[in-house]
CSV table of C-alpha atoms in Angstrom, one decimal:
chain,number,residue,atom,x,y,z
A,1,UNK,CA,203.7,43.0,-67.8
A,2,UNK,CA,201.8,44.5,-64.6
A,3,UNK,CA,200.9,48.1,-63.5
A,4,UNK,CA,202.2,49.8,-60.2
A,5,UNK,CA,199.7,52.8,-59.0
A,6,UNK,CA,202.1,55.4,-59.6
A,7,UNK,CA,203.0,53.9,-63.4
A,8,UNK,CA,200.0,52.6,-64.8
A,9,UNK,CA,200.3,50.6,-68.1
A,10,UNK,CA,201.0,51.9,-71.5
A,11,UNK,CA,198.0,51.9,-73.7
A,12,UNK,CA,198.5,48.0,-75.6
A,13,UNK,CA,197.4,48.9,-78.8
A,14,UNK,CA,199.6,51.4,-80.4
A,15,UNK,CA,199.0,53.1,-83.7
A,16,UNK,CA,200.9,51.3,-86.4
A,17,UNK,CA,201.6,48.8,-88.8
A,18,UNK,CA,201.5,45.1,-87.3
A,19,UNK,CA,201.9,42.1,-89.2
A,20,UNK,CA,199.3,39.4,-89.9
A,21,UNK,CA,200.6,36.8,-91.8
A,22,UNK,CA,203.0,35.4,-94.7
A,23,UNK,CA,201.7,35.1,-98.2
A,24,UNK,CA,202.9,31.3,-98.2
A,25,UNK,CA,200.8,31.0,-95.2
A,26,UNK,CA,197.6,32.5,-96.6
A,27,UNK,CA,198.2,30.9,-99.9
A,28,UNK,CA,198.1,27.4,-97.7
A,29,UNK,CA,195.2,28.0,-95.8
A,30,UNK,CA,192.9,30.1,-98.2
A,31,UNK,CA,191.1,32.0,-95.3
A,32,UNK,CA,192.7,33.0,-91.9
A,33,UNK,CA,191.0,34.3,-88.6
A,34,UNK,CA,192.8,35.3,-85.6
A,35,UNK,CA,192.6,37.9,-83.1
A,36,UNK,CA,195.0,41.0,-84.0
A,37,UNK,CA,195.1,44.3,-82.3
A,38,UNK,CA,192.1,43.1,-80.0
A,39,UNK,CA,190.2,43.0,-83.3
A,40,UNK,CA,188.6,39.6,-84.5
A,41,UNK,CA,189.7,39.6,-87.8
A,42,UNK,CA,190.0,37.6,-91.2
A,43,UNK,CA,192.6,37.4,-94.1
A,44,UNK,CA,191.8,36.1,-97.8
A,45,UNK,CA,193.4,36.7,-100.8
A,46,UNK,CA,191.6,37.5,-104.4
A,47,UNK,CA,192.5,35.8,-108.2
A,48,UNK,CA,194.5,38.5,-108.6
A,49,UNK,CA,196.9,38.2,-105.3
A,50,UNK,CA,195.2,41.4,-103.8
A,51,UNK,CA,194.7,40.5,-99.6
A,52,UNK,CA,191.9,41.9,-97.5
A,53,UNK,CA,192.2,42.1,-93.6
A,54,UNK,CA,189.0,42.7,-92.2
A,55,UNK,CA,186.4,42.5,-89.2
A,56,UNK,CA,185.4,38.8,-88.7
A,57,UNK,CA,181.7,39.1,-88.5
A,58,UNK,CA,179.1,39.8,-91.3
A,59,UNK,CA,177.4,42.9,-91.4
A,60,UNK,CA,174.2,41.1,-92.2
A,61,UNK,CA,173.6,39.4,-89.1
A,62,UNK,CA,177.0,38.9,-87.6
A,63,UNK,CA,177.7,36.0,-88.6
A,64,UNK,CA,181.4,34.1,-88.0
A,65,UNK,CA,183.2,34.2,-91.4
A,66,UNK,CA,186.0,32.5,-90.3
A,67,UNK,CA,186.5,28.8,-91.5
A,68,UNK,CA,185.8,27.2,-88.4
A,69,UNK,CA,182.3,29.1,-88.6
A,70,UNK,CA,181.9,27.6,-92.5
A,71,UNK,CA,183.3,30.9,-93.9
A,72,UNK,CA,185.0,30.1,-97.3
A,73,UNK,CA,186.7,32.1,-100.2
A,74,UNK,CA,184.9,31.3,-103.7
A,75,UNK,CA,186.4,33.0,-106.6
A,76,UNK,CA,188.6,35.4,-104.9
A,77,UNK,CA,185.3,36.4,-102.1
A,78,UNK,CA,184.7,35.6,-99.0
A,79,UNK,CA,181.2,33.7,-98.5
A,80,UNK,CA,179.3,34.4,-95.4
A,81,UNK,CA,178.3,30.8,-94.2
A,82,UNK,CA,174.7,32.0,-92.6
A,83,UNK,CA,173.0,33.3,-96.1
A,84,UNK,CA,176.0,33.3,-98.3
A,85,UNK,CA,176.4,37.1,-98.8
A,86,UNK,CA,179.6,37.7,-100.9
A,87,UNK,CA,182.5,40.1,-99.9
A,88,UNK,CA,185.4,41.3,-102.3
A,89,UNK,CA,188.8,42.5,-101.3
A,90,UNK,CA,187.3,46.1,-100.7
A,91,UNK,CA,185.3,44.9,-98.0
A,92,UNK,CA,181.8,45.5,-100.5
A,93,UNK,CA,179.3,42.8,-100.4
A,94,UNK,CA,178.8,41.6,-104.3
A,95,UNK,CA,176.7,38.9,-104.4
A,96,UNK,CA,173.5,37.7,-102.6
A,97,UNK,CA,172.0,34.3,-103.7
A,98,UNK,CA,168.3,35.4,-102.7
A,99,UNK,CA,168.3,38.9,-104.6
A,100,UNK,CA,170.4,42.0,-105.0
A,101,UNK,CA,173.3,42.7,-103.1
A,102,UNK,CA,172.6,45.4,-99.8
A,103,UNK,CA,174.8,48.8,-100.6
A,104,UNK,CA,174.9,49.0,-97.1
A,105,UNK,CA,176.8,45.4,-96.4
A,106,UNK,CA,180.5,46.1,-96.2
A,107,UNK,CA,183.0,45.1,-94.1
A,108,UNK,CA,185.3,47.4,-92.1
A,109,UNK,CA,188.5,46.7,-93.5
A,110,UNK,CA,192.0,47.5,-92.1
A,111,UNK,CA,194.4,48.8,-95.0
A,112,UNK,CA,197.6,46.7,-95.8
A,113,UNK,CA,201.0,46.4,-96.8
A,114,UNK,CA,203.0,43.4,-98.7
A,115,UNK,CA,206.7,43.6,-97.5
A,116,UNK,CA,208.3,40.6,-99.4
A,117,UNK,CA,205.3,38.2,-98.8
A,118,UNK,CA,205.0,39.7,-95.3
A,119,UNK,CA,201.6,40.7,-94.9
A,120,UNK,CA,201.1,44.1,-92.4
A,121,UNK,CA,197.9,46.1,-91.7
A,122,UNK,CA,197.5,49.4,-90.3
A,123,UNK,CA,195.7,50.0,-87.3
A,124,UNK,CA,194.7,53.5,-86.1
A,125,UNK,CA,193.0,55.7,-83.6
A,126,UNK,CA,189.4,55.5,-83.8
A,127,UNK,CA,189.8,53.9,-87.3
A,128,UNK,CA,191.8,57.1,-89.2
A,129,UNK,CA,193.9,56.1,-91.8
A,130,UNK,CA,197.6,55.5,-92.1
A,131,UNK,CA,199.8,58.7,-90.7
A,132,UNK,CA,203.0,57.7,-91.6
A,133,UNK,CA,204.3,54.3,-93.8
A,134,UNK,CA,206.4,51.4,-94.4
A,135,UNK,CA,209.1,51.5,-96.4
A,136,UNK,CA,208.6,51.9,-100.2
A,137,UNK,CA,210.4,49.6,-101.3
A,138,UNK,CA,210.8,46.1,-100.0
A,139,UNK,CA,214.8,44.5,-99.2
A,140,UNK,CA,216.0,42.7,-102.8
A,141,UNK,CA,215.7,38.8,-102.4
A,142,UNK,CA,218.2,38.3,-104.9
A,143,UNK,CA,220.8,35.9,-103.7
A,144,UNK,CA,219.2,35.6,-100.1
A,145,UNK,CA,217.3,32.1,-98.7
A,146,UNK,CA,214.3,31.4,-98.2
A,147,UNK,CA,212.4,32.7,-95.2
A,148,UNK,CA,212.8,31.0,-91.5
A,149,UNK,CA,209.8,31.9,-89.4
A,150,UNK,CA,209.0,31.1,-85.8
A,151,UNK,CA,206.7,33.3,-83.6
A,152,UNK,CA,206.1,33.4,-79.8
A,153,UNK,CA,203.3,34.5,-77.6
A,154,UNK,CA,203.7,35.6,-74.1
A,155,UNK,CA,202.2,38.9,-72.2
A,156,UNK,CA,204.2,41.7,-73.1
A,157,UNK,CA,203.9,45.2,-75.0
A,158,UNK,CA,205.4,46.4,-78.1
A,159,UNK,CA,207.1,49.1,-76.9
A,160,UNK,CA,209.4,46.9,-74.4
A,161,UNK,CA,210.5,44.5,-77.0
A,162,UNK,CA,211.5,47.4,-79.1
A,163,UNK,CA,213.2,49.0,-76.3
A,164,UNK,CA,215.6,46.3,-76.7
A,165,UNK,CA,217.1,47.8,-79.6
A,166,UNK,CA,218.7,50.8,-78.0
A,167,UNK,CA,219.1,49.3,-74.5
A,168,UNK,CA,222.6,47.8,-75.2
A,169,UNK,CA,223.7,47.6,-71.7
A,170,UNK,CA,220.8,44.5,-71.5
A,171,UNK,CA,223.1,42.8,-74.5
A,172,UNK,CA,225.7,41.8,-72.3
A,173,UNK,CA,224.3,41.0,-69.2
A,174,UNK,CA,221.1,39.0,-70.6
A,175,UNK,CA,222.6,37.7,-73.8
A,176,UNK,CA,226.5,37.6,-73.3
A,177,UNK,CA,227.8,39.8,-75.5
A,178,UNK,CA,231.0,41.6,-75.6
A,179,UNK,CA,232.4,44.4,-76.8
A,180,UNK,CA,229.0,45.9,-77.1
A,181,UNK,CA,229.2,49.7,-78.6
A,182,UNK,CA,227.4,52.0,-80.7
A,183,UNK,CA,228.3,52.1,-84.2
A,184,UNK,CA,226.3,55.2,-85.2
A,185,UNK,CA,224.3,57.9,-83.1
A,186,UNK,CA,221.0,57.0,-83.1
A,187,UNK,CA,219.1,58.3,-85.8
A,188,UNK,CA,215.1,59.5,-85.7
A,189,UNK,CA,212.9,60.7,-88.1
A,190,UNK,CA,209.3,60.7,-87.8
A,191,UNK,CA,208.1,57.4,-87.4
A,192,UNK,CA,211.6,56.0,-88.6
A,193,UNK,CA,214.4,55.1,-85.9
A,194,UNK,CA,218.0,53.8,-86.7
A,195,UNK,CA,220.2,52.2,-83.9
A,196,UNK,CA,223.2,50.6,-85.2
A,197,UNK,CA,225.5,49.1,-83.0
A,198,UNK,CA,228.7,46.5,-82.5
A,199,UNK,CA,229.4,43.5,-80.6
A,200,UNK,CA,230.9,40.4,-80.1
A,201,UNK,CA,229.5,37.1,-79.3
A,202,UNK,CA,230.9,33.3,-78.7
A,203,UNK,CA,227.9,30.6,-80.3
A,204,UNK,CA,228.7,26.8,-80.3
A,205,UNK,CA,228.4,25.7,-83.8
A,206,UNK,CA,226.4,21.6,-83.6
A,207,UNK,CA,229.7,19.4,-82.9
A,208,UNK,CA,232.5,22.1,-84.8
A,209,UNK,CA,233.1,24.1,-81.3
A,210,UNK,CA,232.2,27.2,-79.9
A,211,UNK,CA,233.5,30.2,-82.3
A,212,UNK,CA,233.4,34.0,-82.0
A,213,UNK,CA,232.2,36.5,-84.2
A,214,UNK,CA,232.8,40.2,-84.7
A,215,UNK,CA,228.8,41.8,-85.2
A,216,UNK,CA,227.3,44.8,-86.5
A,217,UNK,CA,223.7,45.0,-86.4
A,218,UNK,CA,222.0,48.0,-88.1
A,219,UNK,CA,218.3,48.1,-87.0
A,220,UNK,CA,215.7,49.7,-89.2
A,221,UNK,CA,212.3,50.4,-86.9
A,222,UNK,CA,209.0,51.9,-88.3
A,223,UNK,CA,206.9,52.1,-85.4
A,224,UNK,CA,206.4,49.0,-82.6
A,225,UNK,CA,205.8,46.7,-85.1
A,226,UNK,CA,208.3,46.6,-87.7
A,227,UNK,CA,212.0,46.3,-86.6
A,228,UNK,CA,214.2,45.2,-89.7
A,229,UNK,CA,217.6,44.4,-88.6
A,230,UNK,CA,221.1,43.7,-91.1
A,231,UNK,CA,223.3,41.8,-89.6
A,232,UNK,CA,226.9,41.3,-90.9
A,233,UNK,CA,229.3,39.1,-89.4
A,234,UNK,CA,232.8,40.5,-90.5
A,235,UNK,CA,235.1,37.8,-89.8
A,236,UNK,CA,233.5,35.5,-91.9
A,237,UNK,CA,231.8,37.7,-94.5
A,238,UNK,CA,228.8,36.8,-93.8
A,239,UNK,CA,225.4,38.8,-93.9
A,240,UNK,CA,221.9,38.0,-92.8
A,241,UNK,CA,218.5,39.8,-91.7
A,242,UNK,CA,215.9,39.7,-89.7
A,243,UNK,CA,212.7,40.8,-89.1
A,244,UNK,CA,211.1,41.2,-85.3
A,245,UNK,CA,207.4,41.7,-85.6
A,246,UNK,CA,205.7,42.6,-82.6
A,247,UNK,CA,202.1,42.4,-82.4
A,248,UNK,CA,199.4,42.8,-79.9
A,249,UNK,CA,197.0,39.9,-79.6
A,250,UNK,CA,194.3,40.8,-76.8
A,251,UNK,CA,195.5,43.6,-74.8
A,252,UNK,CA,197.7,41.2,-72.8
A,253,UNK,CA,199.6,39.0,-74.8
A,254,UNK,CA,201.8,39.9,-78.1
A,255,UNK,CA,203.0,37.8,-80.8
A,256,UNK,CA,206.5,38.1,-81.5
A,257,UNK,CA,207.6,37.0,-85.3
A,258,UNK,CA,211.1,36.1,-86.0
A,259,UNK,CA,211.3,36.0,-89.9
A,260,UNK,CA,215.1,35.4,-91.1
A,261,UNK,CA,217.1,35.5,-94.2
A,262,UNK,CA,220.9,34.5,-95.0
A,263,UNK,CA,222.9,35.5,-98.1
A,264,UNK,CA,225.3,32.8,-99.1
A,265,UNK,CA,229.1,33.2,-98.3
A,266,UNK,CA,230.9,33.6,-101.7
A,267,UNK,CA,235.0,32.3,-101.7
A,268,UNK,CA,234.4,31.3,-98.3
A,269,UNK,CA,237.9,30.9,-96.9
A,270,UNK,CA,237.1,29.0,-93.8
A,271,UNK,CA,236.3,25.8,-94.0
A,272,UNK,CA,234.1,25.9,-91.4
A,273,UNK,CA,233.1,29.0,-89.9
A,274,UNK,CA,232.3,30.0,-93.4
A,275,UNK,CA,231.0,26.3,-94.7
A,276,UNK,CA,233.2,26.2,-97.1
A,277,UNK,CA,233.2,22.1,-97.1
A,278,UNK,CA,229.7,22.7,-98.5
A,279,UNK,CA,228.7,23.7,-102.3
A,280,UNK,CA,228.1,27.5,-102.2
A,281,UNK,CA,223.9,26.9,-103.0
A,282,UNK,CA,223.6,25.1,-99.4
A,283,UNK,CA,225.6,27.8,-97.5
A,284,UNK,CA,222.9,30.2,-97.4
A,285,UNK,CA,220.0,28.1,-95.9
A,286,UNK,CA,222.4,26.1,-93.6
A,287,UNK,CA,223.3,29.3,-92.0
A,288,UNK,CA,219.8,30.6,-91.8
A,289,UNK,CA,218.9,27.4,-89.6
A,290,UNK,CA,221.9,28.9,-87.1
A,291,UNK,CA,220.5,32.5,-87.5
A,292,UNK,CA,217.0,32.0,-86.4
A,293,UNK,CA,218.2,28.7,-83.9
A,294,UNK,CA,220.6,31.9,-82.5
A,295,UNK,CA,217.8,34.2,-82.4
A,296,UNK,CA,215.2,32.0,-81.0
A,297,UNK,CA,217.7,31.7,-77.9
A,298,UNK,CA,217.9,35.3,-77.5
A,299,UNK,CA,214.4,35.8,-77.1
A,300,UNK,CA,213.6,32.7,-74.9
A,301,UNK,CA,216.2,34.9,-72.7
A,302,UNK,CA,214.4,38.0,-72.7
A,303,UNK,CA,210.8,36.4,-72.6
A,304,UNK,CA,210.5,35.9,-69.0
A,305,UNK,CA,211.8,39.7,-68.5
A,306,UNK,CA,209.3,41.4,-70.5
A,307,UNK,CA,206.3,39.0,-69.5
A,308,UNK,CA,206.8,40.3,-66.1
A,309,UNK,CA,208.0,43.7,-66.3
A,310,UNK,CA,206.1,46.7,-64.4
A,311,UNK,CA,206.7,49.8,-66.9
A,312,UNK,CA,208.6,52.6,-64.9
A,313,UNK,CA,207.6,56.0,-67.1
A,314,UNK,CA,210.5,57.5,-64.7
A,315,UNK,CA,212.9,55.0,-64.5
A,316,UNK,CA,215.8,55.7,-62.3
A,317,UNK,CA,218.4,55.2,-65.1
A,318,UNK,CA,222.0,55.2,-65.2
A,319,UNK,CA,225.1,56.4,-67.6
A,320,UNK,CA,225.1,53.0,-69.1
A,321,UNK,CA,221.3,53.1,-70.2
A,322,UNK,CA,222.1,55.1,-73.2
A,323,UNK,CA,219.3,56.2,-75.2
A,324,UNK,CA,216.0,54.8,-73.6
A,325,UNK,CA,214.5,58.1,-72.7
A,326,UNK,CA,214.9,59.4,-76.4
A,327,UNK,CA,213.4,55.9,-77.6
A,328,UNK,CA,210.5,56.6,-75.3
A,329,UNK,CA,210.1,60.6,-76.5
A,330,UNK,CA,210.1,58.8,-80.2
A,331,UNK,CA,207.1,56.1,-78.9
A,332,UNK,CA,204.8,59.0,-77.9
A,333,UNK,CA,203.7,59.7,-81.2
A,334,UNK,CA,202.2,56.3,-81.5
A,335,UNK,CA,199.6,57.1,-78.8
A,336,UNK,CA,196.6,59.5,-78.6
A,337,UNK,CA,197.6,61.1,-75.6
A,338,UNK,CA,199.1,60.3,-72.0
A,339,UNK,CA,200.6,57.0,-72.3
A,340,UNK,CA,198.1,55.4,-69.8
A,341,UNK,CA,195.8,51.9,-70.1
A,342,UNK,CA,192.5,53.8,-68.9
A,343,UNK,CA,192.4,57.0,-70.9
A,344,UNK,CA,193.4,55.2,-74.4
A,345,UNK,CA,190.9,52.4,-74.3
A,346,UNK,CA,188.4,54.4,-73.5
A,347,UNK,CA,189.3,55.9,-76.8
A,348,UNK,CA,189.5,52.7,-78.4
A,349,UNK,CA,186.6,51.2,-77.1
A,350,UNK,CA,184.3,54.7,-78.8
């Protein structure tokens, strides 16, 4: 996304909760280092499953704590490769092989939240604590398939990607959806926004042919980093859900992560579209493959647009543009002041 003289860029790091990693990935890697919200961070878990997201450099003498530099996790504690200082998941140095651990040696940590095995961390202006929270309860996992996860990285901004949830006009023009209409009024309550809409779409399913689906999408949004979409395909009685997680990386690029799940179609009365030819235990996982495939297709259609956009703070809208300005009014709470990159980057740098 580029700027113009009259419309400077949005601040690259809006305040909020942003995806870090999945618990499954963390259990496999043990220690992860990445760039997140313009910060180099490390992520690890202790023996009781508590997750720590912290700055990636030792407060002792600044050593890189990432695995490529020799950092490791031992007995649930992060071990610095330089002098062996050990940190627990509160960020406190708790062991020093050469003497007592210095009390002043403490990592800067970010508050975390685990939702169904997806790890999020809070990024606040000036390090301030969470100003609002993600859903108190994780979605029920009973009868739902395992996750399918896909991430792509491109130049972009989380406000632009999240705006798609209210930009119903683009759904027909870019993605070919038909009969797009709002199912319920747009709902805004503090950091929460709900956008529910109906549409029809025609998809090619492997060698089966082209099938038409009547769909309701219910998007539950908390800030600019967490979108949870409940999807119902009415004509085959199929439910799926999708997390759309936009996370700023370095001030220019974002990671967009899709996490999909499906629920088995019980008593499928359509042998093809309902997967009635498959054993019931396989239907959810097979349908979930199709779900993530089609969602990836939609994202790939959007990426060139997101990547090349110039942000317009005063867009010349038509009546068909619906609630875009209402959405942008909602977004203002996630910035410290005027939505300009110069003012906000100065605050972030302090």
